[in-house]
PDB file of C-alpha atoms and ligand atoms in Angstrom:
ATOM      1  CA  MET A   1       0.546  26.128  10.942  1.00 51.00           C
ATOM      2  CA  MET A   2       2.884  26.037   7.944  1.00 53.00           C
ATOM      3  CA  LYS A   3       1.002  25.441   4.697  1.00 60.00           C
ATOM      4  CA  LYS A   4       2.152  22.331   2.843  1.00 68.00           C
ATOM      5  CA  THR A   5       1.000  20.112   0.019  1.00 83.00           C
ATOM      6  CA  ALA A   6      -0.396  16.691   0.882  1.00 93.00           C
ATOM      7  CA  LYS A   7       1.398  13.687  -0.618  1.00 95.00           C
ATOM      8  CA  LEU A   8       0.318  10.267  -1.707  1.00 97.00           C
ATOM      9  CA  PHE A   9       2.631   7.380  -0.723  1.00 98.00           C
ATOM     10  CA  ILE A  10       2.247   4.004  -2.409  1.00 98.00           C
ATOM     11  CA  ILE A  11       3.825   1.005  -0.694  1.00 98.00           C
ATOM     12  CA  SER A  12       4.105  -2.316  -2.529  1.00 97.00           C
ATOM     13  CA  GLY A  13       5.885  -5.586  -1.915  1.00 95.00           C
ATOM     14  CA  PRO A  14       5.047  -9.268  -2.013  1.00 91.00           C
ATOM     15  CA  SER A  15       2.406 -10.701   0.282  1.00 86.00           C
ATOM     16  CA  GLY A  16       4.068 -11.939   3.479  1.00 86.00           C
ATOM     17  CA  VAL A  17       6.934  -9.447   3.396  1.00 88.00           C
ATOM     18  CA  GLY A  18       5.627  -7.722   6.546  1.00 90.00           C
ATOM     19  CA  LYS A  19       4.410  -4.530   4.877  1.00 94.00           C
ATOM     20  CA  SER A  20       1.558  -3.944   7.336  1.00 93.00           C
ATOM     21  CA  THR A  21       3.822  -4.061  10.404  1.00 95.00           C
ATOM     22  CA  VAL A  22       6.442  -1.824   8.807  1.00 97.00           C
ATOM     23  CA  ILE A  23       3.794   0.679   7.666  1.00 97.00           C
ATOM     24  CA  HIS A  24       1.920   0.821  10.953  1.00 95.00           C
ATOM     25  CA  ARG A  25       5.100   1.293  12.979  1.00 97.00           C
ATOM     26  CA  ALA A  26       6.269   4.062  10.657  1.00 98.00           C
ATOM     27  CA  LEU A  27       2.904   5.848  10.732  1.00 97.00           C
ATOM     28  CA  GLN A  28       3.036   6.069  14.531  1.00 97.00           C
ATOM     29  CA  ASN A  29       5.617   8.822  13.957  1.00 97.00           C
ATOM     30  CA  PHE A  30       3.139  11.055  12.101  1.00 96.00           C
ATOM     31  CA  THR A  31      -0.148  12.739  12.962  1.00 94.00           C
ATOM     32  CA  ASP A  32      -1.139  13.985   9.518  1.00 92.00           C
ATOM     33  CA  PHE A  33      -1.565  10.651   7.729  1.00 96.00           C
ATOM     34  CA  TYR A  34      -4.564   8.771   6.432  1.00 97.00           C
ATOM     35  CA  PHE A  35      -4.009   5.053   5.853  1.00 97.00           C
ATOM     36  CA  SER A  36      -6.309   3.969   3.034  1.00 98.00           C
ATOM     37  CA  VAL A  37      -8.403   0.924   3.974  1.00 98.00           C
ATOM     38  CA  SER A  38      -8.964  -1.181   0.862  1.00 98.00           C
ATOM     39  CA  ALA A  39     -11.991  -3.195  -0.126  1.00 98.00           C
ATOM     40  CA  THR A  40     -11.473  -6.877  -0.910  1.00 98.00           C
ATOM     41  CA  THR A  41     -13.485  -9.950  -1.793  1.00 98.00           C
ATOM     42  CA  ARG A  42     -11.103 -12.251   0.088  1.00 96.00           C
ATOM     43  CA  CYS A  43     -12.203 -13.686   3.438  1.00 95.00           C
ATOM     44  CA  ALA A  44     -10.958 -12.068   6.632  1.00 96.00           C
ATOM     45  CA  ARG A  45      -8.013 -13.809   8.308  1.00 91.00           C
ATOM     46  CA  PRO A  46      -8.222 -14.497  12.033  1.00 92.00           C
ATOM     47  CA  GLY A  47      -7.709 -11.215  13.863  1.00 93.00           C
ATOM     48  CA  GLU A  48      -8.507  -8.997  10.884  1.00 94.00           C
ATOM     49  CA  LYS A  49     -11.192  -6.388  11.537  1.00 96.00           C
ATOM     50  CA  GLU A  50     -13.823  -4.955   9.198  1.00 98.00           C
ATOM     51  CA  GLY A  51     -13.081  -1.318   8.355  1.00 97.00           C
ATOM     52  CA  ILE A  52      -9.622  -1.456   9.940  1.00 95.00           C
ATOM     53  CA  ASP A  53      -7.728  -4.050   7.916  1.00 95.00           C
ATOM     54  CA  TYR A  54     -10.119  -4.133   4.963  1.00 97.00           C
ATOM     55  CA  PHE A  55     -13.730  -3.634   3.972  1.00 98.00           C
ATOM     56  CA  PHE A  56     -14.683  -7.250   3.283  1.00 98.00           C
ATOM     57  CA  ILE A  57     -17.339  -7.237   0.569  1.00 98.00           C
ATOM     58  CA  GLY A  58     -18.865  -9.688  -1.896  1.00 98.00           C
ATOM     59  CA  LYS A  59     -17.917 -10.049  -5.564  1.00 98.00           C
ATOM     60  CA  GLU A  60     -21.192  -8.536  -6.760  1.00 98.00           C
ATOM     61  CA  GLU A  61     -20.817  -5.459  -4.580  1.00 98.00           C
ATOM     62  CA  PHE A  62     -17.204  -5.050  -5.693  1.00 98.00           C
ATOM     63  CA  GLU A  63     -18.186  -5.263  -9.374  1.00 98.00           C
ATOM     64  CA  LYS A  64     -20.918  -2.668  -8.805  1.00 98.00           C
ATOM     65  CA  GLY A  65     -18.232  -0.445  -7.249  1.00 98.00           C
ATOM     66  CA  ILE A  66     -16.087  -0.867 -10.372  1.00 98.00           C
ATOM     67  CA  GLN A  67     -18.999   0.160 -12.603  1.00 98.00           C
ATOM     68  CA  ASN A  68     -19.726   3.199 -10.438  1.00 98.00           C
ATOM     69  CA  GLN A  69     -16.042   4.219 -10.522  1.00 97.00           C
ATOM     70  CA  GLN A  70     -15.811   4.014  -6.753  1.00 98.00           C
ATOM     71  CA  PHE A  71     -12.238   2.734  -6.892  1.00 98.00           C
ATOM     72  CA  LEU A  72      -9.154   4.834  -7.482  1.00 98.00           C
ATOM     73  CA  GLU A  73      -7.601   1.591  -8.689  1.00 98.00           C
ATOM     74  CA  TYR A  74      -8.375  -2.088  -8.380  1.00 98.00           C
ATOM     75  CA  THR A  75      -6.963  -5.432  -9.372  1.00 97.00           C
ATOM     76  CA  CYS A  76      -7.593  -9.137  -9.214  1.00 96.00           C
ATOM     77  CA  TYR A  77      -4.869 -10.708  -7.049  1.00 91.00           C
ATOM     78  CA  CYS A  78      -4.692 -14.469  -6.449  1.00 86.00           C
ATOM     79  CA  GLU A  79      -8.361 -14.843  -7.468  1.00 91.00           C
ATOM     80  CA  ASN A  80      -9.747 -12.026  -5.312  1.00 96.00           C
ATOM     81  CA  TYR A  81     -10.532  -8.398  -6.034  1.00 98.00           C
ATOM     82  CA  TYR A  82      -8.729  -5.638  -4.120  1.00 98.00           C
ATOM     83  CA  GLY A  83      -9.446  -1.937  -4.583  1.00 98.00           C
ATOM     84  CA  THR A  84      -8.801   1.499  -3.112  1.00 98.00           C
ATOM     85  CA  PRO A  85     -11.980   3.444  -2.263  1.00 98.00           C
ATOM     86  CA  ARG A  86     -11.609   6.688  -4.238  1.00 97.00           C
ATOM     87  CA  LYS A  87     -13.699   9.051  -2.092  1.00 98.00           C
ATOM     88  CA  ALA A  88     -11.791   8.681   1.187  1.00 97.00           C
ATOM     89  CA  VAL A  89      -8.419   9.156  -0.518  1.00 97.00           C
ATOM     90  CA  GLU A  90      -9.504  12.259  -2.425  1.00 96.00           C
ATOM     91  CA  GLU A  91     -11.215  13.800   0.589  1.00 97.00           C
ATOM     92  CA  HIS A  92      -8.179  13.345   2.833  1.00 96.00           C
ATOM     93  CA  LEU A  93      -5.763  14.729   0.238  1.00 96.00           C
ATOM     94  CA  ASN A  94      -8.040  17.763  -0.192  1.00 95.00           C
ATOM     95  CA  LEU A  95      -8.029  18.282   3.564  1.00 94.00           C
ATOM     96  CA  GLY A  96      -4.204  18.324   3.531  1.00 92.00           C
ATOM     97  CA  TYR A  97      -3.561  14.856   4.950  1.00 96.00           C
ATOM     98  CA  ASN A  98      -0.806  12.713   3.501  1.00 96.00           C
ATOM     99  CA  VAL A  99      -2.272   9.438   2.306  1.00 98.00           C
ATOM    100  CA  LEU A 100      -0.650   6.011   2.280  1.00 98.00           C
ATOM    101  CA  LEU A 101      -1.766   3.083   0.115  1.00 98.00           C
ATOM    102  CA  ASP A 102      -0.614  -0.501   0.688  1.00 97.00           C
ATOM    103  CA  ILE A 103      -1.307  -1.959  -2.763  1.00 97.00           C
ATOM    104  CA  GLU A 104       0.241  -4.404  -5.215  1.00 95.00           C
ATOM    105  CA  ILE A 105       2.151  -3.531  -8.405  1.00 96.00           C
ATOM    106  CA  GLU A 106      -0.709  -3.283 -10.928  1.00 96.00           C
ATOM    107  CA  GLY A 107      -2.742  -0.947  -8.738  1.00 97.00           C
ATOM    108  CA  ALA A 108       0.406   1.050  -7.962  1.00 98.00           C
ATOM    109  CA  SER A 109       1.083   1.580 -11.640  1.00 97.00           C
ATOM    110  CA  GLN A 110      -2.541   2.698 -12.269  1.00 96.00           C
ATOM    111  CA  VAL A 111      -2.302   5.297  -9.483  1.00 98.00           C
ATOM    112  CA  LYS A 112       1.155   6.510 -10.550  1.00 97.00           C
ATOM    113  CA  GLN A 113      -0.189   7.130 -14.073  1.00 95.00           C
ATOM    114  CA  HIS A 114      -2.997   9.344 -12.767  1.00 94.00           C
ATOM    115  CA  MET A 115      -0.990  10.917  -9.962  1.00 95.00           C
ATOM    116  CA  PRO A 116       2.627  11.105 -11.134  1.00 96.00           C
ATOM    117  CA  ASP A 117       3.718  13.059  -8.045  1.00 94.00           C
ATOM    118  CA  SER A 118       2.966  10.126  -5.772  1.00 97.00           C
ATOM    119  CA  VAL A 119       5.947   8.559  -4.001  1.00 98.00           C
ATOM    120  CA  THR A 120       6.456   4.828  -4.498  1.00 98.00           C
ATOM    121  CA  VAL A 121       8.232   2.479  -2.103  1.00 98.00           C
ATOM    122  CA  PHE A 122       8.901  -1.221  -2.691  1.00 97.00           C
ATOM    123  CA  ILE A 123       9.543  -3.528   0.271  1.00 97.00           C
ATOM    124  CA  VAL A 124      11.345  -6.848  -0.287  1.00 94.00           C
ATOM    125  CA  PRO A 125      12.259  -9.728   2.009  1.00 93.00           C
ATOM    126  CA  PRO A 126      15.986 -10.597   2.354  1.00 89.00           C
ATOM    127  CA  ASP A 127      15.336 -13.551  -0.004  1.00 88.00           C
ATOM    128  CA  LEU A 128      12.568 -15.765  -1.396  1.00 87.00           C
ATOM    129  CA  GLN A 129      13.207 -18.570   1.128  1.00 90.00           C
ATOM    130  CA  GLU A 130      12.502 -16.117   3.938  1.00 89.00           C
ATOM    131  CA  LEU A 131       9.300 -15.008   2.204  1.00 90.00           C
ATOM    132  CA  GLU A 132       8.146 -18.633   1.915  1.00 90.00           C
ATOM    133  CA  ARG A 133       8.934 -19.165   5.601  1.00 90.00           C
ATOM    134  CA  ARG A 134       6.905 -16.072   6.569  1.00 88.00           C
ATOM    135  CA  LEU A 135       3.933 -17.100   4.398  1.00 88.00           C
ATOM    136  CA  ARG A 136       3.913 -20.553   6.023  1.00 90.00           C
ATOM    137  CA  SER A 137       4.304 -19.214   9.548  1.00 87.00           C
ATOM    138  CA  ARG A 138       1.130 -17.131   9.087  1.00 79.00           C
ATOM    139  CA  GLY A 139      -0.648 -20.483   9.066  1.00 79.00           C
ATOM    140  CA  THR A 140      -3.643 -19.046   7.199  1.00 79.00           C
ATOM    141  CA  ASP A 141      -3.112 -20.177   3.596  1.00 82.00           C
ATOM    142  CA  SER A 142      -3.286 -23.592   1.923  1.00 87.00           C
ATOM    143  CA  GLU A 143      -0.245 -24.992   0.037  1.00 89.00           C
ATOM    144  CA  ASP A 144      -1.938 -23.947  -3.230  1.00 90.00           C
ATOM    145  CA  LYS A 145      -2.418 -20.394  -2.042  1.00 88.00           C
ATOM    146  CA  ILE A 146       1.181 -20.186  -0.767  1.00 91.00           C
ATOM    147  CA  ALA A 147       2.459 -21.414  -4.141  1.00 91.00           C
ATOM    148  CA  GLY A 148       0.259 -18.807  -5.895  1.00 90.00           C
ATOM    149  CA  ARG A 149       1.538 -16.010  -3.675  1.00 89.00           C
ATOM    150  CA  LEU A 150       5.183 -17.073  -4.211  1.00 92.00           C
ATOM    151  CA  ALA A 151       4.719 -17.152  -7.991  1.00 91.00           C
ATOM    152  CA  ARG A 152       3.136 -13.717  -7.790  1.00 90.00           C
ATOM    153  CA  ALA A 153       6.035 -12.471  -5.607  1.00 91.00           C
ATOM    154  CA  LYS A 154       8.543 -13.402  -8.339  1.00 91.00           C
ATOM    155  CA  LYS A 155       6.509 -11.379 -10.854  1.00 90.00           C
ATOM    156  CA  GLU A 156       6.354  -8.440  -8.433  1.00 92.00           C
ATOM    157  CA  PHE A 157      10.150  -8.387  -7.897  1.00 92.00           C
ATOM    158  CA  GLU A 158      10.543  -7.599 -11.610  1.00 94.00           C
ATOM    159  CA  LYS A 159       8.669  -4.329 -11.063  1.00 94.00           C
ATOM    160  CA  ALA A 160      10.866  -3.159  -8.168  1.00 95.00           C
ATOM    161  CA  PRO A 161      13.069  -0.991 -10.455  1.00 96.00           C
ATOM    162  CA  ASP A 162      10.008   1.139 -11.340  1.00 96.00           C
ATOM    163  CA  TYR A 163       9.738   2.329  -7.730  1.00 98.00           C
ATOM    164  CA  ASP A 164      11.368   5.415  -6.198  1.00 97.00           C
ATOM    165  CA  TYR A 165      12.648   3.662  -3.062  1.00 98.00           C
ATOM    166  CA  LEU A 166      13.596   0.130  -2.005  1.00 97.00           C
ATOM    167  CA  ILE A 167      13.432  -1.200   1.560  1.00 97.00           C
ATOM    168  CA  ILE A 168      14.852  -4.615   2.488  1.00 95.00           C
ATOM    169  CA  ASN A 169      12.858  -5.936   5.416  1.00 95.00           C
ATOM    170  CA  ASP A 170      15.373  -8.138   7.218  1.00 93.00           C
ATOM    171  CA  ASN A 171      14.528  -6.403  10.488  1.00 94.00           C
ATOM    172  CA  VAL A 172      11.164  -4.790  11.128  1.00 95.00           C
ATOM    173  CA  GLU A 173      12.534  -2.004  13.330  1.00 97.00           C
ATOM    174  CA  ASN A 174      15.133  -0.925  10.743  1.00 97.00           C
ATOM    175  CA  ALA A 175      12.638  -1.214   7.900  1.00 97.00           C
ATOM    176  CA  SER A 176      10.090   1.000   9.663  1.00 98.00           C
ATOM    177  CA  GLN A 177      12.807   3.554  10.457  1.00 98.00           C
ATOM    178  CA  GLU A 178      13.748   3.583   6.780  1.00 98.00           C
ATOM    179  CA  LEU A 179      10.132   4.175   5.759  1.00 98.00           C
ATOM    180  CA  THR A 180       9.877   6.960   8.351  1.00 98.00           C
ATOM    181  CA  ALA A 181      13.013   8.576   6.900  1.00 98.00           C
ATOM    182  CA  ILE A 182      11.609   8.400   3.356  1.00 98.00           C
ATOM    183  CA  ILE A 183       8.331  10.016   4.422  1.00 97.00           C
ATOM    184  CA  GLN A 184      10.143  12.765   6.329  1.00 96.00           C
ATOM    185  CA  ALA A 185      12.533  13.538   3.477  1.00 96.00           C
ATOM    186  CA  GLU A 186       9.691  13.680   0.950  1.00 95.00           C
ATOM    187  CA  GLN A 187       7.935  16.289   3.053  1.00 89.00           C
ATOM    188  CA  PHE A 188      11.002  18.554   2.913  1.00 90.00           C
ATOM    189  CA  ARG A 189      10.882  18.677  -0.891  1.00 91.00           C
ATOM    190  CA  TYR A 190      10.518  22.139  -2.346  1.00 88.00           C
ATOM    191  CA  ASP A 191       7.275  21.190  -4.110  1.00 83.00           C
ATOM    192  CA  CYS A 192       5.767  20.070  -0.859  1.00 82.00           C
ATOM    193  CA  ARG A 193       6.634  23.257   1.015  1.00 83.00           C
ATOM    194  CA  LYS A 194       6.415  25.934  -1.659  1.00 82.00           C
ATOM    195  CA  ALA A 195       2.873  26.912  -0.584  1.00 78.00           C
ATOM    196  CA  VAL A 196       4.441  28.641   2.427  1.00 78.00           C
ATOM    197  CA  LEU A 197       6.123  31.130   0.059  1.00 82.00           C
ATOM    198  CA  GLU A 198       2.878  31.919  -1.749  1.00 79.00           C
ATOM    199  CA  VAL A 199       0.995  34.871  -0.337  1.00 67.00           C
TER     200      VAL A 199
HETATM  201  P1  5GP B   1      -3.341  -9.738   1.424  1.00 53.42           P
HETATM  202  O1  5GP B   1      -4.372 -10.698   0.907  1.00 53.42           O
HETATM  203  O2  5GP B   1      -2.050 -10.427   1.786  1.00 53.42           O
HETATM  204  O3  5GP B   1      -3.876  -8.842   2.509  1.00 53.42           O
HETATM  205  O4  5GP B   1      -2.994  -8.738   0.227  1.00 53.42           O
HETATM  206  C1  5GP B   1      -2.545  -9.222  -0.994  1.00 53.42           C
HETATM  207  C2  5GP B   1      -1.941  -8.111  -1.796  1.00 53.42           C
HETATM  208  O5  5GP B   1      -2.961  -7.178  -2.178  1.00 53.42           O
HETATM  209  C3  5GP B   1      -0.891  -7.296  -1.045  1.00 53.42           C
HETATM  210  O6  5GP B   1       0.241  -7.155  -1.888  1.00 53.42           O
HETATM  211  C4  5GP B   1      -1.549  -5.964  -0.811  1.00 53.42           C
HETATM  212  O7  5GP B   1      -0.614  -4.901  -0.814  1.00 53.42           O
HETATM  213  C5  5GP B   1      -2.463  -5.877  -2.010  1.00 53.42           C
HETATM  214  N1  5GP B   1      -3.584  -4.973  -1.817  1.00 53.42           N
HETATM  215  C6  5GP B   1      -4.263  -4.707  -0.678  1.00 53.42           C
HETATM  216  N2  5GP B   1      -5.220  -3.794  -0.919  1.00 53.42           N
HETATM  217  C7  5GP B   1      -5.133  -3.465  -2.219  1.00 53.42           C
HETATM  218  C8  5GP B   1      -5.854  -2.542  -3.056  1.00 53.42           C
HETATM  219  O8  5GP B   1      -6.755  -1.831  -2.664  1.00 53.42           O
HETATM  220  N3  5GP B   1      -5.482  -2.498  -4.355  1.00 53.42           N
HETATM  221  C9  5GP B   1      -4.472  -3.254  -4.856  1.00 53.42           C
HETATM  222  N4  5GP B   1      -4.180  -3.105  -6.146  1.00 53.42           N
HETATM  223  N5  5GP B   1      -3.780  -4.123  -4.095  1.00 53.42           N
HETATM  224  C10 5GP B   1      -4.106  -4.231  -2.797  1.00 53.42           C
END
């Protein structure tokens, strides 16, 4: 097999933009990817599964994890902690797997500082009205929570220019094809393939 360097992809975008669907459709096109499952203190939504969507843990356990440096990055988002378990990410990168993180802007900026070669992608909805409609149609959040997530979305949009790529999710199929194209192109970069020339 051709030797190549594993890459870290960071995907951000406001809650409700449809990131999970876009990411999971795109990743079906690849066999060498590890999707990082985050830990969170928020409650599971109907249909979400432990260890697949998130590791749902308590505040105390999360704070112990922070102290023990178990997170590659973490943040407090709409009153809950979210963090990327460090060990799984590092192990998969060392094994040569590409790794994908679905994290918000503050965590993304922490990771980019430590790992400047990571590739960052920002996903936006066609407009804020559409985002509000999608958040409501989920039917899982109170009015207060929806308002909090919309306010946070406005703050997140300001960080979009810091990202390498922008995807507008007005159609899930197109958006996942765009993410697939980004991932493929990144793997053709010289840096990613140069190991093949090293003897
Ligand atoms: P949700 O509650 O809608 O699943 O996620 C809220 C936000 O937290 C999303 O923007 C999601 O990308 C982000 N998020 C999920 N896991 C992590 C994580 O491990 N770290 C950070 N910084 N953000 C995360």
